[in-house]
Coordinates of C-alpha atoms in Angstrom, one line a residue:
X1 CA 64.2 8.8 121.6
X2 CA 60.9 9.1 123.1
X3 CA 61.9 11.9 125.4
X4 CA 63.1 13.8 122.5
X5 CA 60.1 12.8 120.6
X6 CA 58.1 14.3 123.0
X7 CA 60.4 17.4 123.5
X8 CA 59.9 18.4 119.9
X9 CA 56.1 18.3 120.3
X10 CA 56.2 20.4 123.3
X11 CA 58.5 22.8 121.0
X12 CA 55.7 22.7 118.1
X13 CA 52.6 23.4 120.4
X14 CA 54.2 25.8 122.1
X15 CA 55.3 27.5 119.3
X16 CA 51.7 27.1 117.7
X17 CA 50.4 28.8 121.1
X18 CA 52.8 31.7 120.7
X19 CA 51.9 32.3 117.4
X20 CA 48.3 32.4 118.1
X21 CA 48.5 34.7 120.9
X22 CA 51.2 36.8 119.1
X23 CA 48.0 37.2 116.0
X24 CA 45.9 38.3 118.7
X25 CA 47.7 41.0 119.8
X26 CA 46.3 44.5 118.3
X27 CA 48.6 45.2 115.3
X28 CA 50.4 48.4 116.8
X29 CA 51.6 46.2 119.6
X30 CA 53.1 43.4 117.7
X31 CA 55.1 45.8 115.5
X32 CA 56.4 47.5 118.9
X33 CA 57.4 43.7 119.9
X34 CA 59.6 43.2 116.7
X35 CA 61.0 46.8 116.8
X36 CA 62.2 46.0 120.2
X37 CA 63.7 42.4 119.5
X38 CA 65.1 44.4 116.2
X39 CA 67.3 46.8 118.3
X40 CA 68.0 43.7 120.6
X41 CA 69.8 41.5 118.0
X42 CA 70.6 43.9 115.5
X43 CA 71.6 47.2 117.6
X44 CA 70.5 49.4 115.4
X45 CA 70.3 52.8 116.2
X46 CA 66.9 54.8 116.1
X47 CA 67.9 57.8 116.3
X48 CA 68.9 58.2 119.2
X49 CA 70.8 61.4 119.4
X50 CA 73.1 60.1 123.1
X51 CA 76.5 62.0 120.8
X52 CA 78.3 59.2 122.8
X53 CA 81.6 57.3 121.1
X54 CA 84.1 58.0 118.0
X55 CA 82.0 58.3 115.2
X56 CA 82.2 56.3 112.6
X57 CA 80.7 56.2 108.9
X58 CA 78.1 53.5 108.1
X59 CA 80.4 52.2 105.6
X60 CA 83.0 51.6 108.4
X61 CA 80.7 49.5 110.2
X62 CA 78.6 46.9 108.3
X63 CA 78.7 48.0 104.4
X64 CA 81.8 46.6 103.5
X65 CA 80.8 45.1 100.1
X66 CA 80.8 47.4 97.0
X67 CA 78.1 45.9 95.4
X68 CA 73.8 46.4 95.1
X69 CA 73.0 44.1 98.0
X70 CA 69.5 42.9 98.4
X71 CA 67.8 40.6 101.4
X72 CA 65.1 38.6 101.8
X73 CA 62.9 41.0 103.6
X74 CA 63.7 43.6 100.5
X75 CA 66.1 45.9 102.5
X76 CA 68.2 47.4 100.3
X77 CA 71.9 49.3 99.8
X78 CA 73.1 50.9 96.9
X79 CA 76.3 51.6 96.3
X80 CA 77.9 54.0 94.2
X81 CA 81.7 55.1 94.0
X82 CA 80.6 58.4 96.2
X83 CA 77.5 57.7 98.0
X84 CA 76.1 54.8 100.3
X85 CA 72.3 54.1 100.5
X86 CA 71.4 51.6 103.5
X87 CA 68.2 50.5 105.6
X88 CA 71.0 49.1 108.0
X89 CA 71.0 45.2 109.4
X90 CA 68.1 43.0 108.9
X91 CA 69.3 39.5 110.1
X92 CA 67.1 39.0 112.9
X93 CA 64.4 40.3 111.1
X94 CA 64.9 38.2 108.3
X95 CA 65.1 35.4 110.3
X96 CA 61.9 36.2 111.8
X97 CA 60.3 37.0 109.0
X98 CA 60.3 33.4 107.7
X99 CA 58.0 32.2 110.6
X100 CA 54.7 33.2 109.2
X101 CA 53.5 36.0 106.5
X102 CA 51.9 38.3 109.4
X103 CA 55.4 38.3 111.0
X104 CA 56.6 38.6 107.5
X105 CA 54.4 41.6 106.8
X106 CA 55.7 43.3 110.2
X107 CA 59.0 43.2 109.9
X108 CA 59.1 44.7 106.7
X109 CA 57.5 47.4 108.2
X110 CA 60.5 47.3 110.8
X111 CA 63.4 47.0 108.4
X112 CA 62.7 50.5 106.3
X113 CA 61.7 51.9 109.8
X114 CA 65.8 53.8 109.2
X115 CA 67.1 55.4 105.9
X116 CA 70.8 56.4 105.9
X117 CA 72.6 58.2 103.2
X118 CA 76.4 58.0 103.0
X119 CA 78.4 60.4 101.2
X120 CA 81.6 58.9 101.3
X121 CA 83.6 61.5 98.9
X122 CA 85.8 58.9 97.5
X123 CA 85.7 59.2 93.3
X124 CA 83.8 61.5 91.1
X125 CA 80.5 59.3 89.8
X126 CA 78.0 60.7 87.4
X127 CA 75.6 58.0 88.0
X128 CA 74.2 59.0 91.3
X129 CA 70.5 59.8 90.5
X130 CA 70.3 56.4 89.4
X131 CA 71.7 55.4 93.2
X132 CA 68.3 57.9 94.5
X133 CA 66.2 56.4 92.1
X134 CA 66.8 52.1 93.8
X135 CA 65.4 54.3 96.8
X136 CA 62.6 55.2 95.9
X137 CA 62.0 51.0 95.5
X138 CA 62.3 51.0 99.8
X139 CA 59.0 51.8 100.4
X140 CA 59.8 55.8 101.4
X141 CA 56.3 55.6 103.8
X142 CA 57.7 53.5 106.0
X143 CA 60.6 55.2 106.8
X144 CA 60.8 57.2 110.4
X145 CA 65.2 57.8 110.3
X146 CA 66.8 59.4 108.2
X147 CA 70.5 59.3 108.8
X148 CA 72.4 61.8 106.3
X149 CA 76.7 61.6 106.5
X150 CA 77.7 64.4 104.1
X151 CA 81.6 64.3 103.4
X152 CA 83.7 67.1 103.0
X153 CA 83.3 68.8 99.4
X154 CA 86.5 68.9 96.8
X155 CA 87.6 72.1 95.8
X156 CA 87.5 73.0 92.3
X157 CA 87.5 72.3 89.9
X158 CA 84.1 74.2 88.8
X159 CA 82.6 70.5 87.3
X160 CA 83.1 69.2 91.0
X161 CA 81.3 72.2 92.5
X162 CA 78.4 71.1 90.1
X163 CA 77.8 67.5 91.6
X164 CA 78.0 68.8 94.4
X165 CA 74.8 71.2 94.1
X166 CA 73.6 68.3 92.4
X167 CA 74.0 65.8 94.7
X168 CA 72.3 68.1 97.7
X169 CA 69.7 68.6 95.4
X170 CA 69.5 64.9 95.2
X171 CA 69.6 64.1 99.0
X172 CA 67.0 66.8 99.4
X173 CA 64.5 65.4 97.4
X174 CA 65.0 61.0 98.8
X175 CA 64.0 63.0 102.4
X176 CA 61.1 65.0 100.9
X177 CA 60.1 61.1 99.4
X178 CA 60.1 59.9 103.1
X179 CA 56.6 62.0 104.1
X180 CA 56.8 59.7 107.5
X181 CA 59.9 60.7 108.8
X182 CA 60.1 62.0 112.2
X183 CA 63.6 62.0 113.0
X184 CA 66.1 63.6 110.7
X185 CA 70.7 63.5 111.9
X186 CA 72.4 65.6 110.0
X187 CA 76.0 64.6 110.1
X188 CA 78.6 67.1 108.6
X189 CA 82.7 67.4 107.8
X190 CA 82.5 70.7 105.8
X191 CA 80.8 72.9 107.6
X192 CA 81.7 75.8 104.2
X193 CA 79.7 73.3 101.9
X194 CA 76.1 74.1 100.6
X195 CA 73.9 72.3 102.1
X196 CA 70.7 75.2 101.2
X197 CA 68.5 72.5 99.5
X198 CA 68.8 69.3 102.3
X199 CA 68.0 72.6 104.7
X200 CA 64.5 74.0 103.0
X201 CA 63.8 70.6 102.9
X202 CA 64.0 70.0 106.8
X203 CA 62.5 73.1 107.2
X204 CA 59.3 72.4 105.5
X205 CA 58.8 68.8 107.0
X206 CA 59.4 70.3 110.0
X207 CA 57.0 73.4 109.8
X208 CA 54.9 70.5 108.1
X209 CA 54.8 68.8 111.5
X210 CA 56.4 65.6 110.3
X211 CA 59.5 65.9 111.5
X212 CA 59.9 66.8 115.1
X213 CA 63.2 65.9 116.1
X214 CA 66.9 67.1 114.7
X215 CA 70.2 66.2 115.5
X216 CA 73.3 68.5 113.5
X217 CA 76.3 66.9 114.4
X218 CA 79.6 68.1 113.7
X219 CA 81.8 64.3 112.2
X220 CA 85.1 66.3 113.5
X221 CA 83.6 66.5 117.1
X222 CA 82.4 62.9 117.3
X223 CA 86.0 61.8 115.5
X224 CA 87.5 63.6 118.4
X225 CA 89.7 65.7 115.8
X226 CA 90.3 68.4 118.3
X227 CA 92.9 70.5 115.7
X228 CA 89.8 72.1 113.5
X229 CA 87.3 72.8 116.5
X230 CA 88.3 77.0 117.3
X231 CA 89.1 77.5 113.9
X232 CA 86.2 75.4 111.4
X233 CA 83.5 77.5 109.4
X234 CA 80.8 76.1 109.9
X235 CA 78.2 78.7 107.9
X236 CA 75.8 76.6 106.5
X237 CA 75.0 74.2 109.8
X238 CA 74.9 77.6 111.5
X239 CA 72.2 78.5 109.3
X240 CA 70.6 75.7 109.0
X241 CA 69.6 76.0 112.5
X242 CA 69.4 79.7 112.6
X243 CA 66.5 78.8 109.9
X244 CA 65.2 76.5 111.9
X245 CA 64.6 78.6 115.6
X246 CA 63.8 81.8 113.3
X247 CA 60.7 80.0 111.9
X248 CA 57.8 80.0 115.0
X249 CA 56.0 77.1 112.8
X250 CA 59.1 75.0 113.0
X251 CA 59.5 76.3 116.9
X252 CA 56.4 75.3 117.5
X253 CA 56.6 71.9 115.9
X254 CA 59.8 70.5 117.0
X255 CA 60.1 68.3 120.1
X256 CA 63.9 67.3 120.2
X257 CA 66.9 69.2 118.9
X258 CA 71.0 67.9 119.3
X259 CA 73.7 70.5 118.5
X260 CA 77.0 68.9 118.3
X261 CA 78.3 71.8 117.1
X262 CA 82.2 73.7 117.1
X263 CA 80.4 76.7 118.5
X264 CA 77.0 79.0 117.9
X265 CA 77.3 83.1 118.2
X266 CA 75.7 85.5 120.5
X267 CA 72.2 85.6 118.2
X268 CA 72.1 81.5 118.0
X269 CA 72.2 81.3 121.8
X270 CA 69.5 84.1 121.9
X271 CA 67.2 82.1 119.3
X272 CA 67.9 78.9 121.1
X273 CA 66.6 80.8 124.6
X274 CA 63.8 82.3 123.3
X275 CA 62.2 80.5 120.6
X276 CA 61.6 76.8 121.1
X277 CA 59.1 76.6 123.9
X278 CA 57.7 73.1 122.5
X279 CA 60.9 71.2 123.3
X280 CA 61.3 68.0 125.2
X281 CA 64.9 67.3 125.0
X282 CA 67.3 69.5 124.4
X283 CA 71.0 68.7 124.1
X284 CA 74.3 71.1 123.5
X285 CA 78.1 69.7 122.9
X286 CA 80.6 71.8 122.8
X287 CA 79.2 74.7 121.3
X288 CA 79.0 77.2 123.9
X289 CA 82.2 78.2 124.1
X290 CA 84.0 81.2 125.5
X291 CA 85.7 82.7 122.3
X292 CA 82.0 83.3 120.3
X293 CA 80.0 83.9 123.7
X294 CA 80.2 86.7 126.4
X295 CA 80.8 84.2 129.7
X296 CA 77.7 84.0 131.7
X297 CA 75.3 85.2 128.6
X298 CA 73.6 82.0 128.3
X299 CA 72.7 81.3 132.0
X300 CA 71.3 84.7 132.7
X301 CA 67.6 83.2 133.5
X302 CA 65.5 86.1 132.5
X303 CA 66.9 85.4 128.7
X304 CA 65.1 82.0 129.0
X305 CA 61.7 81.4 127.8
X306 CA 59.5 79.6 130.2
X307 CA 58.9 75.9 128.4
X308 CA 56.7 73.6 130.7
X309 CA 57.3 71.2 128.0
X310 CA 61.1 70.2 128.2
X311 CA 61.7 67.4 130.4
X312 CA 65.3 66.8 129.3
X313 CA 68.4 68.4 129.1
X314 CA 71.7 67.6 128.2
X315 CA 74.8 69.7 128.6
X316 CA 78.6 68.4 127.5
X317 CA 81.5 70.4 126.8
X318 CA 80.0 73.5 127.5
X319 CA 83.0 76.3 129.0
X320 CA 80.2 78.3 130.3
X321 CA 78.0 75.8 131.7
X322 CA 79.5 76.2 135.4
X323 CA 78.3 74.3 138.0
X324 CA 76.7 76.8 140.3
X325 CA 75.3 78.3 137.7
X326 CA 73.3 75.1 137.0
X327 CA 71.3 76.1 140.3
X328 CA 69.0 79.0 138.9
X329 CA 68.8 76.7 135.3
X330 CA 67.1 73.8 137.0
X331 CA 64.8 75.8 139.2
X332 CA 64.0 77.6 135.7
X333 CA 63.5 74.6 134.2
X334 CA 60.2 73.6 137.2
X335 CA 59.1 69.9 135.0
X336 CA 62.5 69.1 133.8
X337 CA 63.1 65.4 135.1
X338 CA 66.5 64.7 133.2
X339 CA 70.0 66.7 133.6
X340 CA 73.1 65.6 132.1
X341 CA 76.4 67.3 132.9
X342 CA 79.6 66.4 131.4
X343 CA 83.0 67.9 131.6
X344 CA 81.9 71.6 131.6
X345 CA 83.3 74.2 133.2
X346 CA 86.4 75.7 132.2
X347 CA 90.0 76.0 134.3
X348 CA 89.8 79.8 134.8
X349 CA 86.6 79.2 136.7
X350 CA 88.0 79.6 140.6
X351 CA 86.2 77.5 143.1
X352 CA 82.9 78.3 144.8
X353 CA 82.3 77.9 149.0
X354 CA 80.0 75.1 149.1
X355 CA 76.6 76.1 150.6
X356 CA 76.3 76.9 154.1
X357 CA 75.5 74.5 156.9
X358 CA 71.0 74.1 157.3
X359 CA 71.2 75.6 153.2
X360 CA 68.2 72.7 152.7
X361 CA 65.9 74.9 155.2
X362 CA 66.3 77.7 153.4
X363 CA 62.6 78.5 151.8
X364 CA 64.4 79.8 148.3
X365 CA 66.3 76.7 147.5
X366 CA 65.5 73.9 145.1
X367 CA 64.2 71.3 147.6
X368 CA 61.6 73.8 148.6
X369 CA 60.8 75.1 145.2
X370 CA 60.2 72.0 142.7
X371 CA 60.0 68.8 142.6
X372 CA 62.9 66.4 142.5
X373 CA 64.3 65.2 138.9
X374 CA 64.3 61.7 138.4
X375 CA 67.7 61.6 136.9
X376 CA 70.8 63.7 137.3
X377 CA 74.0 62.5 135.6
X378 CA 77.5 64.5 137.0
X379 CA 81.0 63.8 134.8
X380 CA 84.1 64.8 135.5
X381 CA 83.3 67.5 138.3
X382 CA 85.5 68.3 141.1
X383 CA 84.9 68.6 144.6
X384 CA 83.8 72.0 145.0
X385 CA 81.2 71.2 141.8
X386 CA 79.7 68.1 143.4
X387 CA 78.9 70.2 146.4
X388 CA 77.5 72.9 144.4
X389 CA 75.7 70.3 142.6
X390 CA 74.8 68.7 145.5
X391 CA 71.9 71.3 146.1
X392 CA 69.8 69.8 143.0
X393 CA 67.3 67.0 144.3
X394 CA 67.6 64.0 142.1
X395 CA 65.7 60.2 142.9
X396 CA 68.6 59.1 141.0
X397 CA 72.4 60.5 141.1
X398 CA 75.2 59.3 138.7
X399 CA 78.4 59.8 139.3
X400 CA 80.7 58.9 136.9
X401 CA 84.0 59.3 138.2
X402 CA 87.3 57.3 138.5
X403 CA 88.0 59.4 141.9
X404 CA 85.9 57.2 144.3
X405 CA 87.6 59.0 147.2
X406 CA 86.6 62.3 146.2
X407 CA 82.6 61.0 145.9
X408 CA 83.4 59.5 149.3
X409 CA 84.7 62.7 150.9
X410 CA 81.7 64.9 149.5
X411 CA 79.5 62.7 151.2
X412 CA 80.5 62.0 154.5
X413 CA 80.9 66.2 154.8
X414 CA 76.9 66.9 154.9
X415 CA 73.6 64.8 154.8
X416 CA 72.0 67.8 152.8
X417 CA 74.1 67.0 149.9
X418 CA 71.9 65.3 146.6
X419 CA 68.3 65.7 148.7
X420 CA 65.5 63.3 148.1
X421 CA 68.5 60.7 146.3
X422 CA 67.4 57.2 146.8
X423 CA 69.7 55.5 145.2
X424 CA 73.3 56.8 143.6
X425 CA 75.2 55.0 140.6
X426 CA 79.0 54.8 140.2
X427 CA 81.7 53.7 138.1
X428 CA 82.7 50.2 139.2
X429 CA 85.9 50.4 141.0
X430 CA 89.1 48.6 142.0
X431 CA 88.4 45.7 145.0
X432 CA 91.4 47.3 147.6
X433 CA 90.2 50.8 146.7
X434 CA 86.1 49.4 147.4
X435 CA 87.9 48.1 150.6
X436 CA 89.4 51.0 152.1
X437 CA 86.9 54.4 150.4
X438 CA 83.8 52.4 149.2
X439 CA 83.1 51.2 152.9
X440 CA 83.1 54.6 153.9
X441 CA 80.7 55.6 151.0
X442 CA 78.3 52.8 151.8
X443 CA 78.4 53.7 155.3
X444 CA 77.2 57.3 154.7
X445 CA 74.0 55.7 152.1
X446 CA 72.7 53.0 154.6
X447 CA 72.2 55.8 157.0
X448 CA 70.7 57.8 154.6
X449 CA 69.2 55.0 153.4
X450 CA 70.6 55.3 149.2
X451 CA 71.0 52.3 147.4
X452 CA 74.7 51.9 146.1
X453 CA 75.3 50.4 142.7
X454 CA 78.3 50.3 140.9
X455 CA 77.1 50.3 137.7
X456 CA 77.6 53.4 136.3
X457 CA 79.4 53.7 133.2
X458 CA 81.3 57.1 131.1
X459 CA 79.3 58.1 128.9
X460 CA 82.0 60.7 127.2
X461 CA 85.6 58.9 127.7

């Protein structure tokens, strides 16, 4: 009893001590603290734009109750028959909220840190101002995500097409509400549905400089409904974004833009080359394909503007986004740091000769020309585009590929292949098939001295 006795003080002064220390911290670091043990417990996404996984509607995941919900911490959904209004899972944060009012205080800031609005298209509902009107209640300052899922729009009759306009106009003005946001994902299924107001809106918070970074995703993409991909309309996201890169405010502005898109014309891709010098990131799925673009159009290097800014790129699904054409792109691209590359390519693409023996001396080629990236991810790339791709320095290679005997091959060929790569990640494998091709492989990095980790994991199954 005594032990325990004392056990429980030790518990209660230390606690005491960490709550002390935890007041002194300067206020902007304590709220990073409980955002970070937020997207610990809860998982909650912050926008983070990776287009990884099946998609799935918020309502599919934790908003299973029809009902208005309220928590502790004042976190809010409101459900209507047609639309779902969320500021996600607060359970850690309620829990930690009860400790003391200054963590109280904080993580209400946290929990209205992500708006999403779900329209699930399920029954017609007249009442759905008054569903806009509980939001206003969440404290629209604090939010930073916003997280819109439009459904696909019923055909007439003509009193449909009505709530419809009404219901973008409604959406439209929540966002404008939320003068803090910096992040807006704009999910769509109908890509023929007006969507004019929710897209002046983004515009002007964008040319505003609130919001800096967009995601449009396409719901059939991220479902992995591969029957409507060639043959969708997809008009108004089109324009949206054509909007968007047309405007040099917004252009100038915007810091991060995902396209998860079906595909983008000749003029998009121009836009997208020309006009957004201010980027960081930059990500494309899918949407360069071969049936809206001439092949090669958007890898001819004196179309691309110079942008000293964008430190990340990320390319999946792309037909045109071969891999030796990936050379001149990176060498264009001299501060980039980060380059993703995922099942591009296409099958009429014949092979390339890997580089010539001494290549690395060369004085034109990317060892000799910039500096290393810090990160390049390769899936689903055969041999011939791993030794293409081999030419790009990296401090860190990815490889995520089932075919450990391919990786193996490509490297014990040439010690020029992935320069200035100190450590290489792959997918875990098989314990015979470590035995027999992951010797080899960890043979060829200890004499080059590369860390080998199988940790890697596939980031588009």
């Amino acid at each position: 009893m005594r032990r325990c006795r004392c056990g429980a003080l030790n518990l209660e002064t230390t606690i005491t001590e960490i709550m002390t220390n935890f007041s002194s911290l300067p206020i902007e670091l304590r709220i990073k603290i409980v955002e970070t043990l937020y997207k610990t417990q809860d998982g909650v996404l912050d926008g983070t734009w990776t287009c990884r996984g099946r998609y799935r509607r918020p309502s599919e995941i934790d908003l299973r109750s029809k009902r208005f919900l309220s928590t502790p911490m004042g976190a809010q959904c409101s459900i209507t028959n047609d639309l779902v209004l969320s500021t996600g899972s607060c359970a850690a944060l309620n829990t930690l909220g009860l400790v003391s009012r200054g963590f109280y205080d904080i993580c209400r800031f946290v929990a209205f840190h992500e708006l999403e609005i779900d329209h699930s298209q399920k029954k017609d509902d007249p009442s759905l101002t008054k569903a806009f009107e509980k939001t206003v209640e969440l404290v629209p300052n604090y939010v930073k995500v916003i997280k819109v899922h439009l459904g696909r729009r019923s055909k007439p009759p003509h009193t449909r097409e009505l709530q419809w306009k009404a219901l973008v106009k409604d959406i439209a003005t929540v966002i404008g509400l939320c003068k803090h946001t910096e992040t807006i994902s704009l999910y769509y299924s109908d890509g023929e549905a007006d969507i004019t107001d929710i897209g002046n809106q983004i515009l002007t918070m964008i040319e505003d400089g609130t919001v800096r970074n967009i995601g449009i995703y396409s719901a059939d993409i991220l479902q992995d409904n591969r029957s409507t991909w060639d043959i969708s309309c997809i008009d108004q996201p089109k324009s949206l974004l054509h909007s968007i890169l047309m405007s040099l405010k917004a252009c100038e502005q915007l810091r991060r833009l995902d396209i998860v898109m079906e595909h983008i014309d000749i003029e998009l891709m121009q836009l997208l080359q020309r006009r957004p010098t201010s980027l960081h990131t930059l990500t494309i799925r899918r949407a360069m394909r071969l049936f809206h673009i001439r092949p090669f159009l958007p890898f001819h290097m004196n179309d691309w503007a110079l942008n000293s800014n964008l430190t990340r790129l990320t390319l999946v699904y792309c037909q045109m986004a071969y891999a030796d054409l990936m050379i001149p792109l990176i060498g264009h691209f001299y501060f980039l740091e980060e380059f993703t590359w995922a099942h591009c390519g296409h099958w009429w693409r014949s092979s390339k000769s890997p580089p010539p023996s001494g290549w690395s001396k060369e004085a034109n080629t990317l060892p000799n020309v910039r500096p290393p990236l810090k990160l390049l991810h390769i899936e689903d790339a055969s041999s011939w585009e791993l030794e293409i791709m081999g030419q790009i320095p990296a401090e860190r290679v990815i490889i995520s590929d089932r075919d450990e005997e391919k990786i193996a091959k490509v490297f014990t060929r040439t010690d020029e292949i992935f320069p200035s790569t100190n450590a290489l990640h792959i997918l875990p494998g098989a314990p015979d098939y470590i035995a027999h091709f992951g010797s080899l492989l960890e043979v060829v990095c200890r004499r080059r001295m590369i860390r080998l980790l199988r940790d890697a994991r596939v980031l588009f199954p």
